[in-house]
Tab-separated table of C-alpha atoms in Angstrom:
chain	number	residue	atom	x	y	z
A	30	UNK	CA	26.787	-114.912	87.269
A	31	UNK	CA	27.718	-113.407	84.263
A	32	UNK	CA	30.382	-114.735	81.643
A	33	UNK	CA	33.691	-114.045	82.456
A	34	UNK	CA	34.875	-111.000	79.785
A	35	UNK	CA	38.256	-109.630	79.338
A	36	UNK	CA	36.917	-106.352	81.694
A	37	UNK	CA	37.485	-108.724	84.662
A	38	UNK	CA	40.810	-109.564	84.389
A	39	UNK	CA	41.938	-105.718	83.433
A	40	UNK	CA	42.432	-106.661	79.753
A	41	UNK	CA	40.919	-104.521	76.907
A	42	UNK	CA	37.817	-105.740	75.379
A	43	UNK	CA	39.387	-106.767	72.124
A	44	UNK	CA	41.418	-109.135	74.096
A	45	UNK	CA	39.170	-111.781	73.548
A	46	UNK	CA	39.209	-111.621	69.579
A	47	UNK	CA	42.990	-112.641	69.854
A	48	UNK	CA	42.093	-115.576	72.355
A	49	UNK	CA	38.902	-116.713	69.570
A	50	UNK	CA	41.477	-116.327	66.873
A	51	UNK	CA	43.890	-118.984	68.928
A	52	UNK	CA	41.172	-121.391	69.449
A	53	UNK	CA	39.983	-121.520	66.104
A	54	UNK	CA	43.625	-122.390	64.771
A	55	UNK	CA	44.003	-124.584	67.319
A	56	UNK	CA	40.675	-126.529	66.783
A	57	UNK	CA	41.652	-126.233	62.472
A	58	UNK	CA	45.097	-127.742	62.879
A	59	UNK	CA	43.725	-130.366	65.146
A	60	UNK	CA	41.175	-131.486	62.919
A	61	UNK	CA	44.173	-131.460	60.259
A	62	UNK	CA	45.890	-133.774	62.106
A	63	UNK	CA	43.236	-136.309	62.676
A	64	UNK	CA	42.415	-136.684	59.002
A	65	UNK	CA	43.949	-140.423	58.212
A	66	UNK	CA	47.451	-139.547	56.169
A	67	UNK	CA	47.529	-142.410	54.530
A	68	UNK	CA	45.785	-146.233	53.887
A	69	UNK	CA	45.951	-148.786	56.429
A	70	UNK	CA	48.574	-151.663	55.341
A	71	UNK	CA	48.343	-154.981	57.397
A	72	UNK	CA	51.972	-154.013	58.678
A	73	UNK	CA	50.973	-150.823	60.636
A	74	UNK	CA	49.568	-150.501	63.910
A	75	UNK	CA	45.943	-149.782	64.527
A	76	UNK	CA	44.541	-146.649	66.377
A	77	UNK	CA	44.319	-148.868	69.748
A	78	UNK	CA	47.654	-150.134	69.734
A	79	UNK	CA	49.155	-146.734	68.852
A	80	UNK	CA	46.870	-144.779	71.464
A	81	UNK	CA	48.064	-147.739	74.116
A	82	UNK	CA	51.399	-146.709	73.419
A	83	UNK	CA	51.092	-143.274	74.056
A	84	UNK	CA	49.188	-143.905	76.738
A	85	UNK	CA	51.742	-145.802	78.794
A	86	UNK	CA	54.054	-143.302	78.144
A	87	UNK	CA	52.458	-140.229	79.207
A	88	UNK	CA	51.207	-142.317	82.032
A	89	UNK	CA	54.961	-143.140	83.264
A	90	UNK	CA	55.874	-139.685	82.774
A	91	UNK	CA	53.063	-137.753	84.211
A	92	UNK	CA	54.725	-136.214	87.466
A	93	UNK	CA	53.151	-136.515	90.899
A	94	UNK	CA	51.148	-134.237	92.632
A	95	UNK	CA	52.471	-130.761	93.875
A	96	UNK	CA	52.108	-131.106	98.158
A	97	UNK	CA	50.446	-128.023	98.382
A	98	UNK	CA	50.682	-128.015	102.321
A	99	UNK	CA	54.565	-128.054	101.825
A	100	UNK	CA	54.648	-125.655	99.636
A	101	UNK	CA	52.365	-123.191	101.777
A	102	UNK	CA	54.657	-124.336	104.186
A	103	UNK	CA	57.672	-122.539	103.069
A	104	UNK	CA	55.990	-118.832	102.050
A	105	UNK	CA	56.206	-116.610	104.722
A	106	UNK	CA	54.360	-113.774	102.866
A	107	UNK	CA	51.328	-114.371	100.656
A	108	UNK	CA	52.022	-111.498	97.784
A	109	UNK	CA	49.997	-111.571	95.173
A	110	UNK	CA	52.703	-113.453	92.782
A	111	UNK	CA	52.566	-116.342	95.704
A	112	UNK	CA	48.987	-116.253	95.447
A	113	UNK	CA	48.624	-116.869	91.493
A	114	UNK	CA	51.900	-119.230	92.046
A	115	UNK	CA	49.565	-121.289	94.542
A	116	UNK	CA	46.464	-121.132	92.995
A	117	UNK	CA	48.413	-122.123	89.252
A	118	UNK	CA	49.559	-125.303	91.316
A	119	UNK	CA	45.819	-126.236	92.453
A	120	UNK	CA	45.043	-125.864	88.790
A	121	UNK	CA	47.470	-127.825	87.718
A	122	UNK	CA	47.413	-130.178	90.367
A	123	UNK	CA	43.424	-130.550	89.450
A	124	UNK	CA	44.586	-130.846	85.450
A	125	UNK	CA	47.108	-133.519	86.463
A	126	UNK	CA	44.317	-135.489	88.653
A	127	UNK	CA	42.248	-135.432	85.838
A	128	UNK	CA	44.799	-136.516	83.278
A	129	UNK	CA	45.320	-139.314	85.447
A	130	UNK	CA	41.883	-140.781	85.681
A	131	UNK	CA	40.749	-140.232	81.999
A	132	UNK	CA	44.241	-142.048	80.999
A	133	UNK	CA	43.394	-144.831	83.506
A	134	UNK	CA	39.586	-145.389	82.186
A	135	UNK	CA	40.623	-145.273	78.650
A	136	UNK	CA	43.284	-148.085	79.610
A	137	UNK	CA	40.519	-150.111	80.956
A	138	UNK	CA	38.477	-149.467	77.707
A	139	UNK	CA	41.381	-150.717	75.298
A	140	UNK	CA	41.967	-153.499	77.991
A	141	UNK	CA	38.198	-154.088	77.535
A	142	UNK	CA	36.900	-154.123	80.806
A	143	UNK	CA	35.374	-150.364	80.370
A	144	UNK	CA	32.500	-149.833	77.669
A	145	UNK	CA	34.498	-146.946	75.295
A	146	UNK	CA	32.409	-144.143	75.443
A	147	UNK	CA	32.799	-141.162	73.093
A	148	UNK	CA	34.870	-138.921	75.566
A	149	UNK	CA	37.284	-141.749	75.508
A	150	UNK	CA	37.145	-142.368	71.685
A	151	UNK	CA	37.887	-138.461	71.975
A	152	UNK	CA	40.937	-138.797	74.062
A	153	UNK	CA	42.244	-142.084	72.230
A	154	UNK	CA	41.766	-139.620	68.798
A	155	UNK	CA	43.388	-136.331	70.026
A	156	UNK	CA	46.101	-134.781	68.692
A	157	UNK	CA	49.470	-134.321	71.447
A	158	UNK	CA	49.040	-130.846	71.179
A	159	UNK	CA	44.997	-130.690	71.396
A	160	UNK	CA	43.399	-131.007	74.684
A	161	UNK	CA	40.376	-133.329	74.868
A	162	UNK	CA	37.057	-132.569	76.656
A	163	UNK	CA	36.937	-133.132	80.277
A	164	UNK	CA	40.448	-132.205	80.680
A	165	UNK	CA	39.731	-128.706	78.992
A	166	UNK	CA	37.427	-127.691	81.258
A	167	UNK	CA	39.803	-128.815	84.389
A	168	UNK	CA	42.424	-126.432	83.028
A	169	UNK	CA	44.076	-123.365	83.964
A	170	UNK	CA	43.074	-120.455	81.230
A	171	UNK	CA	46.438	-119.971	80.334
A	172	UNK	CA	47.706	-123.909	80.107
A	173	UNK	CA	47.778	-124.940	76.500
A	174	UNK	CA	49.054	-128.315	75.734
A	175	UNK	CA	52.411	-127.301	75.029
A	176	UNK	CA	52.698	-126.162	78.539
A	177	UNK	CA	51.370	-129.522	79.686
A	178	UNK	CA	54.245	-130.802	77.658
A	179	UNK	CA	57.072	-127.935	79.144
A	180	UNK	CA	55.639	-129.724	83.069
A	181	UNK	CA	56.286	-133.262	81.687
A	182	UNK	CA	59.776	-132.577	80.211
A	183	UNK	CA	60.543	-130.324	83.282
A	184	UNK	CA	59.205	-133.426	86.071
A	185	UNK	CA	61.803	-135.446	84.018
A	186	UNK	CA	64.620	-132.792	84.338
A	187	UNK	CA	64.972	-132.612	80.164
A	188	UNK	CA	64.096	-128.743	81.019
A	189	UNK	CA	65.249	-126.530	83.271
A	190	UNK	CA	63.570	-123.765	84.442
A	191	UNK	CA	65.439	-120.105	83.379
């Protein structure tokens, strides 16, 4: 099968060069932001504790699962917008499945019953904007880690929808 190209989705060709552009910053400020900031005192917290942390918090506050049989439930006519609506939710229902289980292996790896492997060292280093290996291929096209951070914010009713 050939690689998907911007031709398939209706875009113009140079449509990609903006999405390249994107990554690159992305993958430049990330690397920014893992580069230490300043020397480890006996006082501070160590990578473990601090990715611990943030690990029990995103795992409190990552929402359940969208019911996708309830919510095909209620359309009565599959338009295209439905359709993309739908198939956005599977997507995100897959991200949010995935999120799940690399947050729960990396919690055994801290705990020390899991071997850390390097896509867990990954995930324990990643920036809250970047989005780590495994969970970038799981991902919608169009979901950037700021939107994962819009669903989080909007499960907990800080945002409201317009």
């Amino acid at each position: 099968m050939p690689p998907e190209t911007p031709l398939a989705f209706g875009l113009h060709p140079n449509a990609e060069i903006g999405f390249k552009l994107r990554e690159a910053e992305t993958f430049c400020t990330s690397l920014v932001q893992l580069q230490p900031r300043e020397a480890g005192g006996e006082g501070g917290m160590s990578m473990e504790e601090k990715a611990k942390m943030v690990l029990d918090d995103l795992t409190e506050r990552l929402p359940d699962q969208f019911d996708m049989e309830d919510i095909r439930g209620r359309v009565d006519e599959f338009t295209p917008y439905v359709m993309v609506a739908i198939q956005e939710s599977e997507r995100m229902n897959n991200l949010l499945a995935e999120m799940k289980r690399s947050l729960a292996e990396l919690d055994l790896g801290l705990k020390g019953d899991l071997t850390m492997t390097e896509p867990m060292e990954r995930l324990m280093k990643v920036s809250p904007a970047g989005v780590p290996g495994q969970t970038a291929k799981v991902k919608s096209p169009g979901v950037s880690g700021a939107a994962c951070l819009r669903l989080l914010r909007r499960a907990s009713g800080e945002l409201h929808p317009n």
